[in-house]
Coordinates of C-alpha atoms in Angstrom, one line a residue:
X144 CA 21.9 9.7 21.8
X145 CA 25.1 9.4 19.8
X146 CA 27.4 12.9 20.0
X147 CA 27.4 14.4 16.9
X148 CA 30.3 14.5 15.0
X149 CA 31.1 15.9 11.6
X150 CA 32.5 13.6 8.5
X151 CA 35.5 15.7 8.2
X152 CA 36.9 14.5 11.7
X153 CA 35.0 11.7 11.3
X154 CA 37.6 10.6 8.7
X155 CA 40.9 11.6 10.6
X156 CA 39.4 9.9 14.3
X157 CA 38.9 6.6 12.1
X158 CA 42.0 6.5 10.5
X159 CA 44.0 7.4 13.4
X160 CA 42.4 4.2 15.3
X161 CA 43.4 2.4 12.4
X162 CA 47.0 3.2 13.4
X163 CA 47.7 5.8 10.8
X164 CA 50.3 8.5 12.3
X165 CA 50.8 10.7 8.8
X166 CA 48.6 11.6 6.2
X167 CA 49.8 12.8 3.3
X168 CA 48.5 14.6 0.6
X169 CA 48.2 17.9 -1.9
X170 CA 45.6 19.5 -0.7
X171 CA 42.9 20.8 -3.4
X172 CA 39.1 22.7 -2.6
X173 CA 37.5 19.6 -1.9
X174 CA 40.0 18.6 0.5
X175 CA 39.5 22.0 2.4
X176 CA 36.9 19.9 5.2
X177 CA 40.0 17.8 6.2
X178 CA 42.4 20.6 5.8
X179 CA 39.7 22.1 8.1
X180 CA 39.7 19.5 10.6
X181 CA 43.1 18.6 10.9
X182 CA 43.5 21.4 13.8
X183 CA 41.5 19.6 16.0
X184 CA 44.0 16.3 15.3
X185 CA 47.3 17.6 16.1
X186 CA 48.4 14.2 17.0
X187 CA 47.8 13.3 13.0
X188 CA 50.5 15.0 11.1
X189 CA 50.3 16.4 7.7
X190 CA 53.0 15.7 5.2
X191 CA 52.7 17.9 1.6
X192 CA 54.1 16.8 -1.5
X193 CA 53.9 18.9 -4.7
X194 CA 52.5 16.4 -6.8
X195 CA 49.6 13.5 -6.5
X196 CA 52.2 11.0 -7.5
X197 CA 55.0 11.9 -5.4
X198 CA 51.9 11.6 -2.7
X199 CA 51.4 8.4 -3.0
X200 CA 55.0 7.4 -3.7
X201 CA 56.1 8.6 -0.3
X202 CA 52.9 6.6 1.7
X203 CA 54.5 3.9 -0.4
X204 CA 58.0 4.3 0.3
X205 CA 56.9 5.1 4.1
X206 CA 55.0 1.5 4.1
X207 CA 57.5 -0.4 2.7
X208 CA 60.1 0.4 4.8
X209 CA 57.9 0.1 8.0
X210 CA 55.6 -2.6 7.1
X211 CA 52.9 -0.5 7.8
X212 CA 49.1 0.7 6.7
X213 CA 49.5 4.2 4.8
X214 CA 46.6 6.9 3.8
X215 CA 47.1 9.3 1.5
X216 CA 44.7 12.2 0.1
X217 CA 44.6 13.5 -3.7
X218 CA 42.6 16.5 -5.5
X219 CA 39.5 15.0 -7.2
X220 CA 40.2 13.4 -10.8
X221 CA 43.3 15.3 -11.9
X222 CA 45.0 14.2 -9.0
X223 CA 43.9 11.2 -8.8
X224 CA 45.1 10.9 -12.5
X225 CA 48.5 12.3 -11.3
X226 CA 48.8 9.9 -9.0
X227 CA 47.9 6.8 -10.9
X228 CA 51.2 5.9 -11.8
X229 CA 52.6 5.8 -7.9
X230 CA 49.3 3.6 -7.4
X231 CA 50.2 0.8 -10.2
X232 CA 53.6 0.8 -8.0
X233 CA 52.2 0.5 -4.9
X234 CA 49.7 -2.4 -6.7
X235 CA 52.5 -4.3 -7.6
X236 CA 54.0 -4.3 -4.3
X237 CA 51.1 -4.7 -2.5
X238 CA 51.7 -1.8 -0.5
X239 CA 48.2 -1.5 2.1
X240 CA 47.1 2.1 1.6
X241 CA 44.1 3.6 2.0
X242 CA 44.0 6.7 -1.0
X243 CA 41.2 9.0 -0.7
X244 CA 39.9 12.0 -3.2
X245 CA 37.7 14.8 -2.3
X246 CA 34.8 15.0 -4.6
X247 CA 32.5 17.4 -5.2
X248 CA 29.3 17.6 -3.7
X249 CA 26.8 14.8 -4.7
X250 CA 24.1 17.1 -6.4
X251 CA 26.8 19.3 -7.7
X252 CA 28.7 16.4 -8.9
X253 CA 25.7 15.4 -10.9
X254 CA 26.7 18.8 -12.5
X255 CA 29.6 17.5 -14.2
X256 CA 31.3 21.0 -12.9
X257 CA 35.5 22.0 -13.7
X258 CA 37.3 18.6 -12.2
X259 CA 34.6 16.5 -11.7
X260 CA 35.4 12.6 -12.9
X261 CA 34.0 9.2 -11.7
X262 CA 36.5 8.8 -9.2
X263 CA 35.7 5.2 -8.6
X264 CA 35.6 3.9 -11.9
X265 CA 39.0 5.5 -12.5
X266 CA 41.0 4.2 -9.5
X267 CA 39.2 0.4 -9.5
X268 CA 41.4 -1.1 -12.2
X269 CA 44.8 -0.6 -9.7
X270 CA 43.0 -1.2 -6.2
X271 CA 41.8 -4.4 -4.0
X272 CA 38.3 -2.0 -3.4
X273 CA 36.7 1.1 -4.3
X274 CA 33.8 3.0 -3.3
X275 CA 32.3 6.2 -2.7
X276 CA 30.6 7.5 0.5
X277 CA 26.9 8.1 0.0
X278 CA 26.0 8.5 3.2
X279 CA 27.9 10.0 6.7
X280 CA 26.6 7.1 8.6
X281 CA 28.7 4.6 6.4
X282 CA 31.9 6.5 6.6
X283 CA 33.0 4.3 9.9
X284 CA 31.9 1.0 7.9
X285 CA 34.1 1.8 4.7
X286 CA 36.6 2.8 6.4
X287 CA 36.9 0.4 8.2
X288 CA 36.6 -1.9 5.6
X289 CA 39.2 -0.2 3.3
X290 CA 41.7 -0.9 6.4
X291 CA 40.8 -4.3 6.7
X292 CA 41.2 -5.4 3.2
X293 CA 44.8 -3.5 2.7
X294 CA 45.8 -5.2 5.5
X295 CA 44.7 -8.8 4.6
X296 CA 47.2 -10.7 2.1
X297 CA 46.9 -10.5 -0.7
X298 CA 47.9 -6.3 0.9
X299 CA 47.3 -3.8 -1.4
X300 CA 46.2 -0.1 -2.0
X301 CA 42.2 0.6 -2.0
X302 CA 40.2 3.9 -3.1
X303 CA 37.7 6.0 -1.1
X304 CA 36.1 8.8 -2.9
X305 CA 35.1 11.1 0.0
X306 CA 32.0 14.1 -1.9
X307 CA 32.2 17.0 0.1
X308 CA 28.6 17.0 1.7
X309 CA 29.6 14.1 3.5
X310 CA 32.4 15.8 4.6
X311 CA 30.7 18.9 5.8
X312 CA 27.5 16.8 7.5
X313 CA 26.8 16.0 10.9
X314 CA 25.3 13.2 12.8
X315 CA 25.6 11.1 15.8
X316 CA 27.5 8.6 14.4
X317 CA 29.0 5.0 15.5
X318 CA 32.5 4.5 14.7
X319 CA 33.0 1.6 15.3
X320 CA 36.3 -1.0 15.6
X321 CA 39.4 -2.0 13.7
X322 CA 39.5 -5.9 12.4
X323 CA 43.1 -7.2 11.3
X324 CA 42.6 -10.8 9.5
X325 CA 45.5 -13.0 11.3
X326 CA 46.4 -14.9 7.8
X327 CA 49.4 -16.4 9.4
X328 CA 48.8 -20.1 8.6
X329 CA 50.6 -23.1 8.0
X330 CA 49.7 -26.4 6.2
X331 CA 48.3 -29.5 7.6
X332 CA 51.1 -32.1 8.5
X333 CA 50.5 -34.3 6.1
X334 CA 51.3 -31.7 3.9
X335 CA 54.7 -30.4 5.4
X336 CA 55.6 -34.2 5.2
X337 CA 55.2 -34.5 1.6
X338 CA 56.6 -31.3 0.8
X339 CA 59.3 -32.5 3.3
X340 CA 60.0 -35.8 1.4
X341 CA 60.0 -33.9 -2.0
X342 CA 62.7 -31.5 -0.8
X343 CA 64.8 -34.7 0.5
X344 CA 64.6 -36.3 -2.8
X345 CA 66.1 -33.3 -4.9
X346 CA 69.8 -34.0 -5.6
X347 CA 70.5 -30.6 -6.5
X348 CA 67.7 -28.1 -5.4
X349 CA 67.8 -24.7 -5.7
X350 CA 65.8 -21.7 -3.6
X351 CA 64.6 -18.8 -5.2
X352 CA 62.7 -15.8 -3.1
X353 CA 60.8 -13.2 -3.3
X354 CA 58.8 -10.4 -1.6
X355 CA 56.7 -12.4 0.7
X356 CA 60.2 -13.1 2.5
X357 CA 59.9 -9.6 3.7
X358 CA 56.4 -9.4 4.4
X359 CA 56.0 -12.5 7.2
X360 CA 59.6 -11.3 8.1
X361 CA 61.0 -15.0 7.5
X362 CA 64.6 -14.0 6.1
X363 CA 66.1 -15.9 8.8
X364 CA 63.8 -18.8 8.6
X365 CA 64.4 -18.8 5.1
X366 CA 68.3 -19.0 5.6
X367 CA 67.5 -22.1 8.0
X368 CA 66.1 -24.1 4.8
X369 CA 68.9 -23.0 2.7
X370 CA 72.0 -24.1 4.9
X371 CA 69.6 -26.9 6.5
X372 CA 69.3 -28.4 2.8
X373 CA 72.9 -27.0 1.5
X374 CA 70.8 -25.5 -1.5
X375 CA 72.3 -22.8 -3.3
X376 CA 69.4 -19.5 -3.1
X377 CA 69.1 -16.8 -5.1
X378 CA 66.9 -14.0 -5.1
X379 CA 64.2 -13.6 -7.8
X380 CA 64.6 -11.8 -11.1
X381 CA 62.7 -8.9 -9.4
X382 CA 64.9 -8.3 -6.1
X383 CA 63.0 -5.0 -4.9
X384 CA 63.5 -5.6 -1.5
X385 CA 65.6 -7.6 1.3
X386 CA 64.4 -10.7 0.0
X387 CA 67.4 -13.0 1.1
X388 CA 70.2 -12.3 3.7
X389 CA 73.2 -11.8 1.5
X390 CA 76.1 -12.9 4.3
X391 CA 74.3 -16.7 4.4
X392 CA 76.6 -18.9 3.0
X393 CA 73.7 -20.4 0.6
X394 CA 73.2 -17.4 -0.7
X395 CA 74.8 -16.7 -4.5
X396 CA 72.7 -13.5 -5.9
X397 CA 70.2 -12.2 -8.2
X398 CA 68.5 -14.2 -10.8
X399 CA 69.0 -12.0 -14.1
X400 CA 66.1 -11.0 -15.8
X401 CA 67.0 -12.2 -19.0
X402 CA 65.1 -15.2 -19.8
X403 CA 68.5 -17.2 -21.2
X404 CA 70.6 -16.3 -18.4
X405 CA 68.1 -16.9 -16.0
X406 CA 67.6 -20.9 -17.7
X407 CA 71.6 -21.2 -17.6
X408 CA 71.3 -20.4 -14.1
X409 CA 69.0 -23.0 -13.1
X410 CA 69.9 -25.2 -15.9
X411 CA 72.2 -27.6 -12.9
X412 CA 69.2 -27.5 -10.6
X413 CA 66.6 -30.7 -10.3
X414 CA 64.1 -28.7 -8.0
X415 CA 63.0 -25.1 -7.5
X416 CA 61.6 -23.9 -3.8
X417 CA 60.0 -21.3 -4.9
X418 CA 58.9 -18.9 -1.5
X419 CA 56.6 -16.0 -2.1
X420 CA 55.3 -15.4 -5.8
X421 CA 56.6 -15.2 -9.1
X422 CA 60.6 -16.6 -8.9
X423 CA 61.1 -15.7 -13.0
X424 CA 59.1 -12.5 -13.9
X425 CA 61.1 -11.2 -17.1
X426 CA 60.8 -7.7 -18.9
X427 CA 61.1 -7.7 -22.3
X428 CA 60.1 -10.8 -24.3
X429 CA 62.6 -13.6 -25.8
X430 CA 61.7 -16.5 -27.0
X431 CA 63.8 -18.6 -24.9
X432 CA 62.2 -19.6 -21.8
X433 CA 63.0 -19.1 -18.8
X434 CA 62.8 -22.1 -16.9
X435 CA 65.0 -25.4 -17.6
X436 CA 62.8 -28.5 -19.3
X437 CA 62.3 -31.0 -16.4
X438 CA 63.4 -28.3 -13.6
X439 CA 60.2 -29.1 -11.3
X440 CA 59.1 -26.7 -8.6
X441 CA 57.5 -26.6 -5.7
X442 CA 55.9 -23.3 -3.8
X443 CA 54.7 -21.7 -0.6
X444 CA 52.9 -18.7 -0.5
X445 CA 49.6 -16.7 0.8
X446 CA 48.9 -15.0 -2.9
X447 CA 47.2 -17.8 -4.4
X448 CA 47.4 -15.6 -7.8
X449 CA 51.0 -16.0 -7.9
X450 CA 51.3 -19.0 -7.4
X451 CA 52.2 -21.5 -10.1
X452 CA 50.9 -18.4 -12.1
X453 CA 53.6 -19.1 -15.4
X454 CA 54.7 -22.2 -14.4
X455 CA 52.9 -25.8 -12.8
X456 CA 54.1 -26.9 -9.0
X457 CA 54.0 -30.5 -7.9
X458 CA 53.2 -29.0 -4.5
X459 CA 51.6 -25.7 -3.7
X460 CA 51.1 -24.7 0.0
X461 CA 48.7 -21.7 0.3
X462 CA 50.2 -20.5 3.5
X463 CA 52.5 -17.9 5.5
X464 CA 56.2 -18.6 4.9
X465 CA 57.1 -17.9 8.2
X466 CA 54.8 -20.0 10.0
X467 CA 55.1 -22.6 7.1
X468 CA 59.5 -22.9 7.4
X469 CA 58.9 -22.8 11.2
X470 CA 57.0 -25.5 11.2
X471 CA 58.8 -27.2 8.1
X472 CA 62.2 -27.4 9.5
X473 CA 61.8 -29.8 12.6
X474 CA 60.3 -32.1 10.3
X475 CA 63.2 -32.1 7.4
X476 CA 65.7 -32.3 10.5
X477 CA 63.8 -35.3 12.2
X478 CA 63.0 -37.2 8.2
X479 CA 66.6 -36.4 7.1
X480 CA 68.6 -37.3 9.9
X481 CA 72.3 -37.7 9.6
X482 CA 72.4 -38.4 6.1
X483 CA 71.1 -34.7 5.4
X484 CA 73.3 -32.8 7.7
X485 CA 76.1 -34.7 5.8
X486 CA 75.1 -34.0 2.6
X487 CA 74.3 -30.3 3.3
X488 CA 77.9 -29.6 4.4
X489 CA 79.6 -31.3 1.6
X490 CA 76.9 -29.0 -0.8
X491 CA 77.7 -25.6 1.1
X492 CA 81.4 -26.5 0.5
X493 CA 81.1 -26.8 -2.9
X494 CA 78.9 -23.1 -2.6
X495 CA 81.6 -21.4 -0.5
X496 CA 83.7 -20.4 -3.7
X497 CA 81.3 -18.9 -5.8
X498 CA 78.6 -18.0 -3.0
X499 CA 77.8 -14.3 -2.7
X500 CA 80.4 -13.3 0.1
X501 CA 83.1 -14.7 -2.4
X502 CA 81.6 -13.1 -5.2
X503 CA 81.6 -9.8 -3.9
X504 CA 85.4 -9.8 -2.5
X505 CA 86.1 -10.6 -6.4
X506 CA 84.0 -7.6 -7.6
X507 CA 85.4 -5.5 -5.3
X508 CA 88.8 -6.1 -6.7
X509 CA 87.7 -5.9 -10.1
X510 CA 86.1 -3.0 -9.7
X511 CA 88.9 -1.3 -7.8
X512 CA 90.3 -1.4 -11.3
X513 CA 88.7 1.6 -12.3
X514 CA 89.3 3.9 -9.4
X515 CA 91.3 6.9 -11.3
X516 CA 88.8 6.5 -14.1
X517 CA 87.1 9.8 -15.6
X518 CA 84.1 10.1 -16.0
X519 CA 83.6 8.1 -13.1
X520 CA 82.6 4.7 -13.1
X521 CA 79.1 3.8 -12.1
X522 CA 80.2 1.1 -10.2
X523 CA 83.0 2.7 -9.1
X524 CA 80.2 5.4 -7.6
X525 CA 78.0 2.5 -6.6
X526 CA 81.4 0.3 -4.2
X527 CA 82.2 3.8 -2.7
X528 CA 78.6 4.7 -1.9
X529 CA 78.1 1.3 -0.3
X530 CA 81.1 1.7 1.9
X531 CA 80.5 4.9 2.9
X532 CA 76.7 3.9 4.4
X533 CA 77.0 4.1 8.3
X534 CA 75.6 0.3 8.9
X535 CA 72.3 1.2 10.0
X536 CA 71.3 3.2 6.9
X537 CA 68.6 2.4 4.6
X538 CA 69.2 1.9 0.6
X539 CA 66.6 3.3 -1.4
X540 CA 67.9 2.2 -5.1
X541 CA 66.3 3.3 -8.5
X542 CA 70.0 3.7 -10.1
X543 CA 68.9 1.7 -13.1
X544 CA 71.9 1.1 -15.5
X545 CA 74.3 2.7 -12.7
X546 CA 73.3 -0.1 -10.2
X547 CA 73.9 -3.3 -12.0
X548 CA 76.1 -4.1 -9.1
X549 CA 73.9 -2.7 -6.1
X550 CA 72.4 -6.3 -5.3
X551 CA 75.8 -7.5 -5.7
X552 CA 77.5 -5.1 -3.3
X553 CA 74.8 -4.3 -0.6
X554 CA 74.5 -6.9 2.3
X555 CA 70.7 -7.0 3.2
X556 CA 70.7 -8.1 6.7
X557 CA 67.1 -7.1 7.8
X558 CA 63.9 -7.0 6.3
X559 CA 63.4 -3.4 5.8
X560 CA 67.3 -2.4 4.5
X561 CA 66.8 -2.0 1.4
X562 CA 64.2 -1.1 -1.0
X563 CA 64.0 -0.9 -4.9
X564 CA 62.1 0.0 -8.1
X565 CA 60.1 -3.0 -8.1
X566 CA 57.2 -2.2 -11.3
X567 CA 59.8 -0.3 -13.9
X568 CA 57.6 2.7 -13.3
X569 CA 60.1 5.2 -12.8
X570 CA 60.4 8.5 -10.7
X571 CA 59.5 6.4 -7.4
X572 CA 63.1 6.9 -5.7
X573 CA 63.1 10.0 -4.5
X574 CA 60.0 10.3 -2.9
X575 CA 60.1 6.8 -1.6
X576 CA 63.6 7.4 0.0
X577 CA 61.1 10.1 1.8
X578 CA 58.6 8.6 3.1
X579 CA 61.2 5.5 4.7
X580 CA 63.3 8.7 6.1
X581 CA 59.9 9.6 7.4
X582 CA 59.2 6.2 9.2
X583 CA 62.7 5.8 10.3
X584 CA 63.4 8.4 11.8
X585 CA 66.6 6.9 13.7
X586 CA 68.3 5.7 11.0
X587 CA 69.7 7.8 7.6
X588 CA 68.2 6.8 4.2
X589 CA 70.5 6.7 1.1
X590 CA 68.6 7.3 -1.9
X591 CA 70.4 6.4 -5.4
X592 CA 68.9 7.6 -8.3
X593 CA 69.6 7.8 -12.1
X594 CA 68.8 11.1 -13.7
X595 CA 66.3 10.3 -16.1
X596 CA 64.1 8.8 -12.6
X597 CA 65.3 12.3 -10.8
X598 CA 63.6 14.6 -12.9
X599 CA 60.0 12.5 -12.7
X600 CA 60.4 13.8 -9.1
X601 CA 62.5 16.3 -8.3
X602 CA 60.5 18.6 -6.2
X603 CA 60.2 15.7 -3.3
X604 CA 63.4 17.3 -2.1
X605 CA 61.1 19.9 -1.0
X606 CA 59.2 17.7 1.3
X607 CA 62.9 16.4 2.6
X608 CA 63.7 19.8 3.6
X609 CA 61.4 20.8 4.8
X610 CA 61.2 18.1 7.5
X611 CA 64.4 18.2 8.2
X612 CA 65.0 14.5 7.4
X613 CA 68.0 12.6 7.9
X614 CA 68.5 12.2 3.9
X615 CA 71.1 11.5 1.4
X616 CA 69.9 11.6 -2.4
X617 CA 72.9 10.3 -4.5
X618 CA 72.5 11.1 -8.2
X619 CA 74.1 9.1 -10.8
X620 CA 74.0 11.7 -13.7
X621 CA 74.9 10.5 -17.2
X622 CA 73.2 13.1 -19.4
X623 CA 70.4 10.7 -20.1
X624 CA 68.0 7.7 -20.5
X625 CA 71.3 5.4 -20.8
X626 CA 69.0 1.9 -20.3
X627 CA 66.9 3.2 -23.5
X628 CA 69.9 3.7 -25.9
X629 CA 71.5 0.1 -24.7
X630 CA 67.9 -1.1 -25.4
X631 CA 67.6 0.9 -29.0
X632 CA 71.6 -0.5 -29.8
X633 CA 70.7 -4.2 -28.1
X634 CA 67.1 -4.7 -29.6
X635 CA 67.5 -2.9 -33.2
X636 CA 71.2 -2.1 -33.5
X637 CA 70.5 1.4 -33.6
X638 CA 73.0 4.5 -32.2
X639 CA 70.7 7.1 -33.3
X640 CA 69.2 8.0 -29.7
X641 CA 66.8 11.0 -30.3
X642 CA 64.9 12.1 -27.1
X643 CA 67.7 10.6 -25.3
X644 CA 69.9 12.9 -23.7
X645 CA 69.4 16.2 -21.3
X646 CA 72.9 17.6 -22.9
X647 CA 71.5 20.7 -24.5
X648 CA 71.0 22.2 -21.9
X649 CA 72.4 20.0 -19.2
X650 CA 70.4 19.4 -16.1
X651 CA 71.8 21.2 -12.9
X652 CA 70.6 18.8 -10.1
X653 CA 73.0 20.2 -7.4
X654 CA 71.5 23.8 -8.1
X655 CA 67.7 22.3 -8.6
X656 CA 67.9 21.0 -4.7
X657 CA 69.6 24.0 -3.5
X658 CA 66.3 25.6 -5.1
X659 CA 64.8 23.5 -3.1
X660 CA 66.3 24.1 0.3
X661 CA 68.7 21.2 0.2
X662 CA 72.4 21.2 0.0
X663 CA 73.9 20.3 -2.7
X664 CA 77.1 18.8 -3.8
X665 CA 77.9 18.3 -7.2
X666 CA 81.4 15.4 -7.9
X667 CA 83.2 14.9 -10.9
X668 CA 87.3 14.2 -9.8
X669 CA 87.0 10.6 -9.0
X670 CA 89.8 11.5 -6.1
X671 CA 87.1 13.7 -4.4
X672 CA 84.6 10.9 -4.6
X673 CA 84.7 8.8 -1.2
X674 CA 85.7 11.9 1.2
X675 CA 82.8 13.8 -0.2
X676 CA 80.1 10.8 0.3
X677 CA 81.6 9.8 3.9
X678 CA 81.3 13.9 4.9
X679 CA 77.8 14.1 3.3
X680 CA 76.3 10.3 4.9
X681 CA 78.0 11.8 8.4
X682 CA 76.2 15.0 8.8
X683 CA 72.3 15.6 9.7
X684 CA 69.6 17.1 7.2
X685 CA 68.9 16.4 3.6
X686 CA 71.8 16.4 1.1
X687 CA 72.0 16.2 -2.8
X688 CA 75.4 14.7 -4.0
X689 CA 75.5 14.9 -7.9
X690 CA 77.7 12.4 -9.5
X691 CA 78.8 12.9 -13.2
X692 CA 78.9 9.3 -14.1
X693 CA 80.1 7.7 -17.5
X694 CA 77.3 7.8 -19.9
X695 CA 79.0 5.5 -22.8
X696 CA 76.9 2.9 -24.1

């Protein structure tokens, strides 16, 4: 005979063998069985948000900057419609979660009663799987499941709808084991030959990277190829994350996402390494490309959909980057010989002038320039915030128009440093900054933030305080949505921006977090500016500085 055991701590005993330390969630009536259950897991703790999506942007903020499997809980179909938004963001950075949503009871659900929806059909177009329990003795095998195919590259969020009978019931029950997939592979050796040769024959190649740089934690290996070859690398047009390390003297910056200035970019190039997915995803459309005629690329990557996904590759290696550069180098070395180490010195000379070191020292000066400006100069805010970061800190960026320089100013020098807006969907920086605050508990988190993105998410500061976290959210306030009116002028050459600006009223943010339980700072003398951000970054608990920021289009 099995021991009986309900589904309610069915579901917390699973998911803490699974390795899940935090659940978050808003807790509704149908999530009252796990609310009920949770005292007999005190090892499990509970994190509240006051909104679905800042749920499930924290469990994504908290996996991103720990590399980690997440679960998260919403309220039926409301809050799983809340929450959908934070779930497209966590799609697109394949962030493994596991979201769950009480449901009401099967018969009863049959009902159609106040906040009933079909739960599964909803969340399916955003997820890697989705299914609803029927049946307490599956419970172990879906979630199980669920954990295995987050964690498997392609990673990504899936949905469990969890009906409150299930929840209630009890049976003697097996629950079974945890499976992780080991996907870290690398081609055959006849492939890392020819991809070997191909790299040996570019005159002028170029490396562009992206996410999966992080995610098989090859930033150093990736570094190796760079100054092995002495190409010039650049992060890709995307850079939501420490997707290059900045101090390598291959390194020269950010691909713009702007298809012409992205094509003059690579335009000297005669080969593109592309490592992870997609190196030139744009935003808005042109109808210049992006990519060079006759620029040819090759690719590694595990996330077969990305690869080649725009553009064709004379080689494609479906495998881990890690594993794959490991294994690629000693080969390069041994078929390039001397003639390669000569030629990769003479090409990192001719990168040491404009490579990203040198860049930023010339930014630095010119934007020392501005220092007794008023209003104060985003990237005057953005040099001074930077500095200011003790050299452990995190970077949590959705600064928008205010940090154009960020990539340009911020050293990433490990994989989980910093952490961007990565989808456009905004409102994720705040509560993201929280959940990485959350997993590192040993090392402050800077969150920078536009307004506009603030306001989608205020009320995370809540969650901040009340943990106590070690937490500094800067706010760049420019009394709008200043990327839509440089769109409107750019696009249609257009100054009349209705809907644009929170001027009348303005917004209060320092007295919103004190609300809140946070203090609160509020800057606008330019002289006060890098006393008040070193004082702030070198005390304990959750802080709100409030920068009034240029807002001139």
């Amino acid at each position: 005979m099995k021991n009986k055991i309900t589904g309610r701590s069915a579901f917390l005993a699973l998911l803490k063998d699974e390795g899940i330390t935090h659940l978050f969630g808003n807790p509704g009536t149908t999530e009252l069985p796990i609310m009920h259950a949770l005292k007999d897991h005190p090892d499990l703790t509970y994190v509240m948000a006051m909104q679905e999506s800042l749920v499930v942007a924290i469990a994504d903020g908290y996996s991103r900057a720990s590399g980690k499997l997440v679960a998260c809980n919403v309220h039926v179909a409301p809050g799983l419609g809340n929450a959908m938004g934070s779930l497209y963001n966590a799609q697109f950075t394949g962030t493994p979660m596991i979201l769950t949503a009480g449901q009401q009871e099967q018969g009863h659900g049959l009902m159609e009663p106040v906040l009933y929806g079909p739960l599964v059909r909803m969340a399916e177009p955003l997820v890697k799987w989705a299914v609803e329990v029927t049946r307490l003795e599956d419970l172990p095998r879906i979630v199980r499941r669920a954990a295995k195919v987050a964690m498997t590259p392609p990673t990504g969020p899936v949905f469990i709808s969890l009906p409150g009978d299930i929840l209630n019931s009890e049976a003697g029950i097996d629950l079974g084991r945890s499976t992780r997939i080991d996907a870290r592979t690398k081609p055959s050796d006849e492939a890392l030959k020819a991809f070997a040769a191909r790299l040996l024959k570019a005159e002028r190649p170029v490396i562009v990277t992206m996410d999966e740089v992080v995610k098989s934690d090859a930033l150093k290996e990736a570094a190796e190829l760079a100054e092995l070859l002495g190409a010039a690398a650049y992060q890709s047009s995307t850079p939501y994350g420490s997707h290059f390390l900045s101090e390598s003297p291959s390194f020269v910056g950010t691909l713009a996402r702007v298809q012409k200035a992205a094509r003059d970019t690579l335009a000297p190039y005669d080969l593109l390494i592309a490592l992870g997915g997609d190196p030139l995803r744009m935003s808005v459309y042109s109808e210049v490309d992006a990519l060079p005629e006759g620029l040819g690329i090759v690719q590694i990557g595990l996330v077969d959909w990305e690869i080649a996904k725009n553009y064709g590759a004379e080689i494609a290696l479906k495998a881990d980057l890690k594993e794959t550069l490991r294994a690629l180098i000693p080969v390069l070395k041994e078929m390039g010989g001397a003639a390669l180490a000569s030629r990769a010195k003479q090409r990192l000379a001719e990168l040491a002038p404009k490579n990203w070191t040198a860049r930023r020292a010339a930014l630095v000066e010119q934007i020392g320039k501005s220092a007794g400006r008023t209003p104060i100069d985003p990237d005057f805010l953005v040099l001074q915030m930077v500095e200011a970061m003790p050299d452990n800190a995190i970077l949590v960026d959705e600064g928008l128009t205010s940090s154009r320089q960020i990539t340009a100013l911020y050293p990433h020098r490990d994989r989980y440093g910093y952490h961007g807006l990565a989808s456009g969907g905004i409102g994720w920086g705040l509560p993201a900054s929280v959940g990485a605050s959350i997993a590192n508990p040993d090392r402050p988190v800077v969150c920078f933030s536009g307004d506009g993105s603030a306001m989608y998410s205020i009320q995370s500061l809540w969650t901040a305080a009340h943990h106590k976290l070690p937490l500094n959210v800067v706010i760049a306030n420019n009394g709008g949505y200043r990327i839509i009116k440089q769109r409107l002028l750019a696009f249609h050459g257009d100054d009349n921006y209705v809907g644009m600006d929170f001027v009348n009223p303005p917004v209060d943010f320092a007295g919103v977090a004190k609300a809140l339980g946070c203090e609160a700072i509020k800057v606008s003398d330019v002289r006060e500016l890098k006393a008040t951000l070193a004082s702030a970054f070198g005390r304990p608990g959750t802080k709100l500085i409030e920068v009034i920021v240029d807002g001139k289009v």
